[in-house]
PDB file of C-alpha atoms in Angstrom:
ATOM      1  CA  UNK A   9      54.809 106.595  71.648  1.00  0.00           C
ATOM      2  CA  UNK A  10      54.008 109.755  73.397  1.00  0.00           C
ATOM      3  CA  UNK A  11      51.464 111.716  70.278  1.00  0.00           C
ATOM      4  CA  UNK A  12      51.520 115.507  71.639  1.00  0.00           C
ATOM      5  CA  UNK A  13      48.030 117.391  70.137  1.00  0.00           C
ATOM      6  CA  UNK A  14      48.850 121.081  69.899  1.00  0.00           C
ATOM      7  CA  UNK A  15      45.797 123.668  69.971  1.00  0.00           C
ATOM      8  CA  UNK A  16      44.218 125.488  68.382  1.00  0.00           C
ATOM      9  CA  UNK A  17      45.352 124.744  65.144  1.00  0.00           C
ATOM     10  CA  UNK A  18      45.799 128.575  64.049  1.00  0.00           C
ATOM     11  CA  UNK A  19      45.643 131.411  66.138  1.00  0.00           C
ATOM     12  CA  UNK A  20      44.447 134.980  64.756  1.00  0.00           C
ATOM     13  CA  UNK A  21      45.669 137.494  67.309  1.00  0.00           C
ATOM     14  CA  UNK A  22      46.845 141.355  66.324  1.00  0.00           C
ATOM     15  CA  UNK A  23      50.754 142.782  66.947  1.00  0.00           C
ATOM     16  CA  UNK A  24      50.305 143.717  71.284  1.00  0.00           C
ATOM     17  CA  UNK A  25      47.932 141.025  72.066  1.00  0.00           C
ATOM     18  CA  UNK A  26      48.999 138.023  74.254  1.00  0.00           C
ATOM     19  CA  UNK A  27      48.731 134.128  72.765  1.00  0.00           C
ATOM     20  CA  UNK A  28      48.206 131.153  74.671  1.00  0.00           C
ATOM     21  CA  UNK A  29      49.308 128.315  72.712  1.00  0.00           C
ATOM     22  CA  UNK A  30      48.548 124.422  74.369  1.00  0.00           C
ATOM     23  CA  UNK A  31      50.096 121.328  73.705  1.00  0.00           C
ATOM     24  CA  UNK A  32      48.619 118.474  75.458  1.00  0.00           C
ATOM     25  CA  UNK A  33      50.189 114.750  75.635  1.00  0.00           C
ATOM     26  CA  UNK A  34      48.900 111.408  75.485  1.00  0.00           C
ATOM     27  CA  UNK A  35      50.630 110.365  78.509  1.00  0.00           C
ATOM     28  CA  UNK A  36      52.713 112.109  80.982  1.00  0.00           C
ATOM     29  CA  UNK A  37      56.148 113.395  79.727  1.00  0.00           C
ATOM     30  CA  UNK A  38      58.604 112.818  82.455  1.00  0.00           C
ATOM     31  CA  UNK A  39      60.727 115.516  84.173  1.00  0.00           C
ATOM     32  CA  UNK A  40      58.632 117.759  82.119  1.00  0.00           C
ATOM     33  CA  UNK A  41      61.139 117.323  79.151  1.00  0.00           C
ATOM     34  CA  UNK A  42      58.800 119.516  76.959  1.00  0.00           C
ATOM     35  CA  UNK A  43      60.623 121.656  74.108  1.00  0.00           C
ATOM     36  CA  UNK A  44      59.051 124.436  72.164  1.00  0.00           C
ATOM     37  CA  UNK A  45      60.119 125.782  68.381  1.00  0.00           C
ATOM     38  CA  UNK A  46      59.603 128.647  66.167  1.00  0.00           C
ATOM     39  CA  UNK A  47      59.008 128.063  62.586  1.00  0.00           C
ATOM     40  CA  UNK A  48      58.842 130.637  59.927  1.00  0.00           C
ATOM     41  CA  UNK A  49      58.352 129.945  56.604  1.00  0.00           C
ATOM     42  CA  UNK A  50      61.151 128.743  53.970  1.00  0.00           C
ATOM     43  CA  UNK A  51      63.353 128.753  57.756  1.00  0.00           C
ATOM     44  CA  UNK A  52      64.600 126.056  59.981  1.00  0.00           C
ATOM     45  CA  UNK A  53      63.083 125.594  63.588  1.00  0.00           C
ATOM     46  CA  UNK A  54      64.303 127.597  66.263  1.00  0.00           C
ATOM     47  CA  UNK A  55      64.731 126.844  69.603  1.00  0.00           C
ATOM     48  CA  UNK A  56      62.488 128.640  72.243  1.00  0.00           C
ATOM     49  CA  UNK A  57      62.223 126.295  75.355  1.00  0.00           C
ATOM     50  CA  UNK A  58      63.509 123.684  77.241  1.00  0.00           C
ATOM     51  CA  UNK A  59      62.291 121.889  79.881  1.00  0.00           C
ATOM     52  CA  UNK A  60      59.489 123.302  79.888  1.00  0.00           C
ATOM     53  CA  UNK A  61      59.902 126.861  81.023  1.00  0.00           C
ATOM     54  CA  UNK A  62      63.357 127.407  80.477  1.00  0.00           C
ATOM     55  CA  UNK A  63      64.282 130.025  77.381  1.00  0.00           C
ATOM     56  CA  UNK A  64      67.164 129.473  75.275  1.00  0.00           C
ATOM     57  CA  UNK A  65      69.500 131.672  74.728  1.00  0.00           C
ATOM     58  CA  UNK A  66      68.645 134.401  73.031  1.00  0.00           C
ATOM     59  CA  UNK A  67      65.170 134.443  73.458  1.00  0.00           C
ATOM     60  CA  UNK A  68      63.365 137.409  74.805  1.00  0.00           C
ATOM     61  CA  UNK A  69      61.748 137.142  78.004  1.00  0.00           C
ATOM     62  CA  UNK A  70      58.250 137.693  76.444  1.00  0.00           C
ATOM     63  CA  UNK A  71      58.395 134.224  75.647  1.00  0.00           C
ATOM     64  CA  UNK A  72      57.353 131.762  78.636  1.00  0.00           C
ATOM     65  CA  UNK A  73      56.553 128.478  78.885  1.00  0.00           C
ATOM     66  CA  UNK A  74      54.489 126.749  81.586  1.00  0.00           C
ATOM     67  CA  UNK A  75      53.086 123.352  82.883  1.00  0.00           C
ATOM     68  CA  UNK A  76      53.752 119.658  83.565  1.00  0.00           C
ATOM     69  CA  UNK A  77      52.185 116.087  83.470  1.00  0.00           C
ATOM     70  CA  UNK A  78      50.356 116.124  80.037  1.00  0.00           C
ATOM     71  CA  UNK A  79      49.591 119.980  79.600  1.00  0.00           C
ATOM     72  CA  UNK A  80      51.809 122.406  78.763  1.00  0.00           C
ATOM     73  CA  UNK A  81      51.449 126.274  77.520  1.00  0.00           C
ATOM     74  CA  UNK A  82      53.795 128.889  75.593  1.00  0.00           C
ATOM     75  CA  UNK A  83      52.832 132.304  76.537  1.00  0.00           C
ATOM     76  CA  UNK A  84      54.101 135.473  74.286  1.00  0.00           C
ATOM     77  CA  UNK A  85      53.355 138.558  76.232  1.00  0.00           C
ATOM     78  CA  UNK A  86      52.720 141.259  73.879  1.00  0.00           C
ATOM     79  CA  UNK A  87      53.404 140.041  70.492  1.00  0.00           C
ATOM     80  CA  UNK A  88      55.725 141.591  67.968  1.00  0.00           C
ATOM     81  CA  UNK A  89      55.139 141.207  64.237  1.00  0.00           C
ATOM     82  CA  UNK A  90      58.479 138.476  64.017  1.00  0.00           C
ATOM     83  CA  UNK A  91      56.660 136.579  66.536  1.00  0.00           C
ATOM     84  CA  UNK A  92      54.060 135.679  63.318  1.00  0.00           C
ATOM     85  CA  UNK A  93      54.700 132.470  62.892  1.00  0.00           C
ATOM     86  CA  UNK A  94      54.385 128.283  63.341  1.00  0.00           C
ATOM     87  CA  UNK A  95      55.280 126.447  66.635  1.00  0.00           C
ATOM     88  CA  UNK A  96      56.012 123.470  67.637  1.00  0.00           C
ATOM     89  CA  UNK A  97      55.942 121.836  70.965  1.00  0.00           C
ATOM     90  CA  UNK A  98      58.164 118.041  71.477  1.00  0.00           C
ATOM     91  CA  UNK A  99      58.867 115.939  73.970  1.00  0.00           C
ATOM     92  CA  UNK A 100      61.819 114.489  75.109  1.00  0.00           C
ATOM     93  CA  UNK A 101      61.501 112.473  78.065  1.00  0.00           C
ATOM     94  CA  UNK A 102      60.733 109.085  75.908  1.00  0.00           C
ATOM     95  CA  UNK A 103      61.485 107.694  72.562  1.00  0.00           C
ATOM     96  CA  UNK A 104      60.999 107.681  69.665  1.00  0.00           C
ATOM     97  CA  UNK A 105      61.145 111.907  70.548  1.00  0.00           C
ATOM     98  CA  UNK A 106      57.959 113.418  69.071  1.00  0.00           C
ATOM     99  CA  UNK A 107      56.873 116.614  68.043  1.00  0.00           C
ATOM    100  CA  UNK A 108      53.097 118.027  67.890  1.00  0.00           C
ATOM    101  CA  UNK A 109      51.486 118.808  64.930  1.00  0.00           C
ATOM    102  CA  UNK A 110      52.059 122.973  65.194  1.00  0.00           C
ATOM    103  CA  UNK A 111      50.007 126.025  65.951  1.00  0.00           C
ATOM    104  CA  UNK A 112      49.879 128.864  63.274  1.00  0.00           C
ATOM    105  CA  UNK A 113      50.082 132.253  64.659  1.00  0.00           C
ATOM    106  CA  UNK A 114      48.784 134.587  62.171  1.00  0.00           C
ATOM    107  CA  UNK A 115      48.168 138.514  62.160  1.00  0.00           C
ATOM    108  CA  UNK A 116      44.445 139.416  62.239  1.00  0.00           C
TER     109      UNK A 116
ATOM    110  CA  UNK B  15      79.679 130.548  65.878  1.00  0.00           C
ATOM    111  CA  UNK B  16      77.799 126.796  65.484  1.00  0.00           C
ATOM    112  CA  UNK B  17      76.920 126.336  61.606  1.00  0.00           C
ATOM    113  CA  UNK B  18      75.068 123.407  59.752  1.00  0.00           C
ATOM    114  CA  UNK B  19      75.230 123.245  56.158  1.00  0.00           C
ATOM    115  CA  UNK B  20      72.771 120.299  54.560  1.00  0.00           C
ATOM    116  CA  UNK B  21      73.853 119.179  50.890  1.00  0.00           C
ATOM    117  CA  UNK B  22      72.804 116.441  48.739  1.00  0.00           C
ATOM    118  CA  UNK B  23      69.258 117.137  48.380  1.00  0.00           C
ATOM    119  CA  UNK B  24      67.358 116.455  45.294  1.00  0.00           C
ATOM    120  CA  UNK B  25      64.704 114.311  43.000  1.00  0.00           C
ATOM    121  CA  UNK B  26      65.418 110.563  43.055  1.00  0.00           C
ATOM    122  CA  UNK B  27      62.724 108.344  41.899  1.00  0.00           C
ATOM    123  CA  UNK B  28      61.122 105.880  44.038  1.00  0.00           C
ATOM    124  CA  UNK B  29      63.315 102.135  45.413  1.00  0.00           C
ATOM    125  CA  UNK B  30      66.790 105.087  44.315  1.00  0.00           C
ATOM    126  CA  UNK B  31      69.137 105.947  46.859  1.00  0.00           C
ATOM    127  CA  UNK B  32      70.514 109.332  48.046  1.00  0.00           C
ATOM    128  CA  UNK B  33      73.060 110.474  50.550  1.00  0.00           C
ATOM    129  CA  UNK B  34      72.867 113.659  52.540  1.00  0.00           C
ATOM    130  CA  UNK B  35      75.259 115.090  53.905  1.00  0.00           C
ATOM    131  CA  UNK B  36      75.665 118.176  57.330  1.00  0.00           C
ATOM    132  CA  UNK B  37      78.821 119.825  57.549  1.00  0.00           C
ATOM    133  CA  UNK B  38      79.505 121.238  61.253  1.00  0.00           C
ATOM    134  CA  UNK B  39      81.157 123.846  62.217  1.00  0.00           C
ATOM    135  CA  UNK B  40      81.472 125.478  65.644  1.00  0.00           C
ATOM    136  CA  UNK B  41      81.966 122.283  67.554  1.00  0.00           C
ATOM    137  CA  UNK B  42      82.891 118.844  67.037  1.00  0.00           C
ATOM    138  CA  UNK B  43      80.098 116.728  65.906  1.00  0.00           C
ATOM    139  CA  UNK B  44      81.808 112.982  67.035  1.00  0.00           C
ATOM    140  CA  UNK B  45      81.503 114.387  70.654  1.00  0.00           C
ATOM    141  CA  UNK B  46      77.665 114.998  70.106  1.00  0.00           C
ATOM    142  CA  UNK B  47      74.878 113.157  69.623  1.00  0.00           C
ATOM    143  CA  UNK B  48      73.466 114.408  65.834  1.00  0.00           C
ATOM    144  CA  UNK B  49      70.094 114.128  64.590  1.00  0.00           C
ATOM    145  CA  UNK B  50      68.040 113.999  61.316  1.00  0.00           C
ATOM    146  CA  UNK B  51      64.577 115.381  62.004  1.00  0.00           C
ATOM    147  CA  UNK B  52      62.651 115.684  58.144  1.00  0.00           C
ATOM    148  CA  UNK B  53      59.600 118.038  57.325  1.00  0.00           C
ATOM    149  CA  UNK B  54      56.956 116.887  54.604  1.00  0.00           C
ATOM    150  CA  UNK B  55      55.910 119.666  52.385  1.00  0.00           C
ATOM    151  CA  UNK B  56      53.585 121.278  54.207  1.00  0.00           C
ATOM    152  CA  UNK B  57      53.068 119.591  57.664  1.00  0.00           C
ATOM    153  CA  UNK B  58      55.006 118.902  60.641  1.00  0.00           C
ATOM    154  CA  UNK B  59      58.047 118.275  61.533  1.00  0.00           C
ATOM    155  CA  UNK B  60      59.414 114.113  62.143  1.00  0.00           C
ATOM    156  CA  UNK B  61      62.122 112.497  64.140  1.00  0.00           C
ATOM    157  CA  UNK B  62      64.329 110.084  62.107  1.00  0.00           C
ATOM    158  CA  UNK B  63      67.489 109.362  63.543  1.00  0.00           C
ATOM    159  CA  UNK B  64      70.078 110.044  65.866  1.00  0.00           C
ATOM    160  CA  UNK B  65      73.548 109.154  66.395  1.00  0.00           C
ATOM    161  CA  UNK B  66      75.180 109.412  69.664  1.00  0.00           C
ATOM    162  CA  UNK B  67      78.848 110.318  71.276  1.00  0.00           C
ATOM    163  CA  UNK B  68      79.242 107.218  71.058  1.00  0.00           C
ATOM    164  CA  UNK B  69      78.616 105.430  68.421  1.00  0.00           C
ATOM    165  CA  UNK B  70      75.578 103.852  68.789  1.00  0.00           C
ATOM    166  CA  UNK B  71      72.558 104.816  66.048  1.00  0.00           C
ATOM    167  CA  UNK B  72      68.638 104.618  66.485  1.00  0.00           C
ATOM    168  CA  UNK B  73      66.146 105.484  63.973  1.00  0.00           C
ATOM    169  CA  UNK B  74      62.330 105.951  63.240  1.00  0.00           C
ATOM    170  CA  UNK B  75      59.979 102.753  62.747  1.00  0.00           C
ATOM    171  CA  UNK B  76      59.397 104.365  59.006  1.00  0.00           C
ATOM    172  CA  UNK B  77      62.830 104.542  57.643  1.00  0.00           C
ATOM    173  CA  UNK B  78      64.650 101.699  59.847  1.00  0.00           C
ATOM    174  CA  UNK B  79      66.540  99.399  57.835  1.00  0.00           C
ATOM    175  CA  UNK B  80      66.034 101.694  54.404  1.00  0.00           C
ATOM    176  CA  UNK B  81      68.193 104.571  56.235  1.00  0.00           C
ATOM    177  CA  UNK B  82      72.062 104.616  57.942  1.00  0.00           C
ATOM    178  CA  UNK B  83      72.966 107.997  59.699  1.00  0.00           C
ATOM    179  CA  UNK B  84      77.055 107.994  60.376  1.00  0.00           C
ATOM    180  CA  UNK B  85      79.579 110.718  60.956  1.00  0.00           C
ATOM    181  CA  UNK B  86      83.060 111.353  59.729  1.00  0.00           C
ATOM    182  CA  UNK B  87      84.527 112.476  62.390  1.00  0.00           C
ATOM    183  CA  UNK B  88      88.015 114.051  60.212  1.00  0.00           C
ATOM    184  CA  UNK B  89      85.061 116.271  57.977  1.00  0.00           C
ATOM    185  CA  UNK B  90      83.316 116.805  61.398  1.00  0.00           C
ATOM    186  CA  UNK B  91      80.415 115.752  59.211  1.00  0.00           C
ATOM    187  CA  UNK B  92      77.253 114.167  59.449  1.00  0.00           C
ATOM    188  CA  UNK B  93      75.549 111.499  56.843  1.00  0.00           C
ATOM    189  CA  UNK B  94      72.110 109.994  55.998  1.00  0.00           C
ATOM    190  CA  UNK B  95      72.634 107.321  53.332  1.00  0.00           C
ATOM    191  CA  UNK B  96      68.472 106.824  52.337  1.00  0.00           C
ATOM    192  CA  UNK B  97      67.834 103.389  49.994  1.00  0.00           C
ATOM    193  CA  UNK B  98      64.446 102.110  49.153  1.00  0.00           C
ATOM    194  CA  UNK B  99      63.200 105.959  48.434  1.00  0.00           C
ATOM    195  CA  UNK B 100      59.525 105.901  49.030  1.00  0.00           C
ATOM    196  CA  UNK B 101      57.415 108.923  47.645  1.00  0.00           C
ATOM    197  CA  UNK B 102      56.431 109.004  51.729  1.00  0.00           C
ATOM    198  CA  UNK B 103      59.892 110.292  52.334  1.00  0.00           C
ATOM    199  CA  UNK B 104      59.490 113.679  50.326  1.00  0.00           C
ATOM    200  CA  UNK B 105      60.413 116.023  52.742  1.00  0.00           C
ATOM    201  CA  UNK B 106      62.946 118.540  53.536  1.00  0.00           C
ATOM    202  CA  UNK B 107      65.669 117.110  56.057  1.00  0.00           C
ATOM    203  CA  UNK B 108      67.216 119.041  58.913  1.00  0.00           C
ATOM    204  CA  UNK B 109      70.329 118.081  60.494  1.00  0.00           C
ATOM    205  CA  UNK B 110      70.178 118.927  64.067  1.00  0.00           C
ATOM    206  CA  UNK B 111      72.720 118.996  67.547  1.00  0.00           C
ATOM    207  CA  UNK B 112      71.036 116.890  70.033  1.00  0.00           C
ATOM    208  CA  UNK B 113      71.711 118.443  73.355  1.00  0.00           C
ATOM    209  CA  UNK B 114      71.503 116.077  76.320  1.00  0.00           C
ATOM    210  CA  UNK B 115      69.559 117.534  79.189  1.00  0.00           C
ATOM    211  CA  UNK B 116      69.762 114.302  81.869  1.00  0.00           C
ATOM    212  CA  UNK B 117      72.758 112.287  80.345  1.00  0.00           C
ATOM    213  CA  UNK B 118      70.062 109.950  79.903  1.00  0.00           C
ATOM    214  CA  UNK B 119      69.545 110.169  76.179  1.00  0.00           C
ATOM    215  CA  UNK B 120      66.825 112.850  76.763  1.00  0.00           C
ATOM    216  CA  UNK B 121      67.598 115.390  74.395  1.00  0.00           C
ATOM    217  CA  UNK B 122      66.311 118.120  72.226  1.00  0.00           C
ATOM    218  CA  UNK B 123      67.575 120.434  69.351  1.00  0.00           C
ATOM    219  CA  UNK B 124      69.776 123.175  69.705  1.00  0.00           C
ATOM    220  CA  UNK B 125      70.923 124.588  66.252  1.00  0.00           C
ATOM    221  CA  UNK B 126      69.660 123.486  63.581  1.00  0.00           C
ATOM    222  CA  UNK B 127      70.487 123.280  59.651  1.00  0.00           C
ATOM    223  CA  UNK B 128      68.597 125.328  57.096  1.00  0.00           C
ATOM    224  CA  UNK B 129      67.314 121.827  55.339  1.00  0.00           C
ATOM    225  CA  UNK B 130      67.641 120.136  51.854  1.00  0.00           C
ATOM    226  CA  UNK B 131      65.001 118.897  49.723  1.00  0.00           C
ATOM    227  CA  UNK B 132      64.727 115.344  49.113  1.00  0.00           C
ATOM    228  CA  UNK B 133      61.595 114.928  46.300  1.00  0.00           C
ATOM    229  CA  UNK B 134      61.221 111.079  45.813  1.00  0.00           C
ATOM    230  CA  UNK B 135      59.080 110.788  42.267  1.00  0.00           C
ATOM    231  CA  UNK B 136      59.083 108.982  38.659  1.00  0.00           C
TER     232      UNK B 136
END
């Protein structure tokens, strides 16, 4: 099983600012199958990115995600104050699927 | 417009059963694979099972042989009959469309239910 180890485990960071968020696997994740969610509270997830760097639909275009092998990084640009809230990275390229353990992103 | 609604949520007290149940709507759910993916109060979130186009169902080491996922495919309607409730499976469970990115069962979640409550306690 692939355990994904997200950092850091909240982020403090004021509405503007840019976040780095990591999520960094135990073993590589192949085809960089590497998923990222939105979380906010008393809500369902939300799909960001796919494969990686690929936005779903509907996402704005400050949202970008980078990397392959074992590291991987969601980027938000300039941050708005809906972007306050948990995410998620997960792989996909081997089962069981896993997710990591989340990043809070909270206003400072 | 793809909906999920979760129902059947609720307290059951530990070794009781409970079904869920995630009505689709938008697209057909028998020509998808369909996931359960659960959230403990307060931490992340956990795979538990998946059924696929075609039939065939795989679930997490924690709930395998305790849980059966299945579909109805005249309700276009998804199921999680739970037995053997374990406080450990207090969570809220999300029903989830399993998109396929390789055709190689590599898949992540698209839409997603807004979750049901299951509180396992005596």
């Amino acid at each position: 099983e692939i355990v994904l180890t997200q950092s850091p485990g909240t982020l403090s960071l004021s509405p503007g600012e840019r976040a780095t968020l990591s999520c960094r696997a135990s073993q590589s994740v192949s085809s960089s199958y590497l998923a990222w969610y939105q979380q906010k509270p008393g809500q369902a997830p939300r799909l960001l990115i796919y494969g990686a760097s690929s936005r779903a639909t509907g996402i704005p275009d400050r949202f970008s995600g980078s990397g392959s092998g074992t590291d991987f990084t969601l980027t938000i640009s300039r941050l708005e104050p809906e972007d306050f809230a948990v995410y998620y990275c997960q792989q996909y390229g081997s089962s069981p699927k896993t997710f990591g353990q989340g990043t809070k992103l909270e206003i400072k | 417009e793809v909906q999920l609604v979760e129902s059947g949520g609720g307290l059951v007290q530990p070794g009781g059963s409970l079904r869920l149940s995630c009505a689709a709507s938008g697209f057909t759910v028998s020509t998808n694979y369909m996931s359960w993916v659960r959230q403990a109060p307060g931490k992340g979130l956990e795979w538990v099972s998946i059924i696929y186009s075609g039939g065939s169902t795989y679930y997490a080491d924690s709930v395998k042989g305790r849980f059966t996922i299945s579909r109805d495919n005249s309700k276009n309607t998804l199921y999680l009959q739970m037995n053997s409730l374990r406080a450990e499976d207090t969570a809220v469970y999300y029903c989830a469309r399993a998109y396929d990115s390789s055709g190689y069962y590599d898949y992540y979640f698209d839409y997603w239910g807004q979750g049901t409550l299951v509180t396992v306690s005596s």
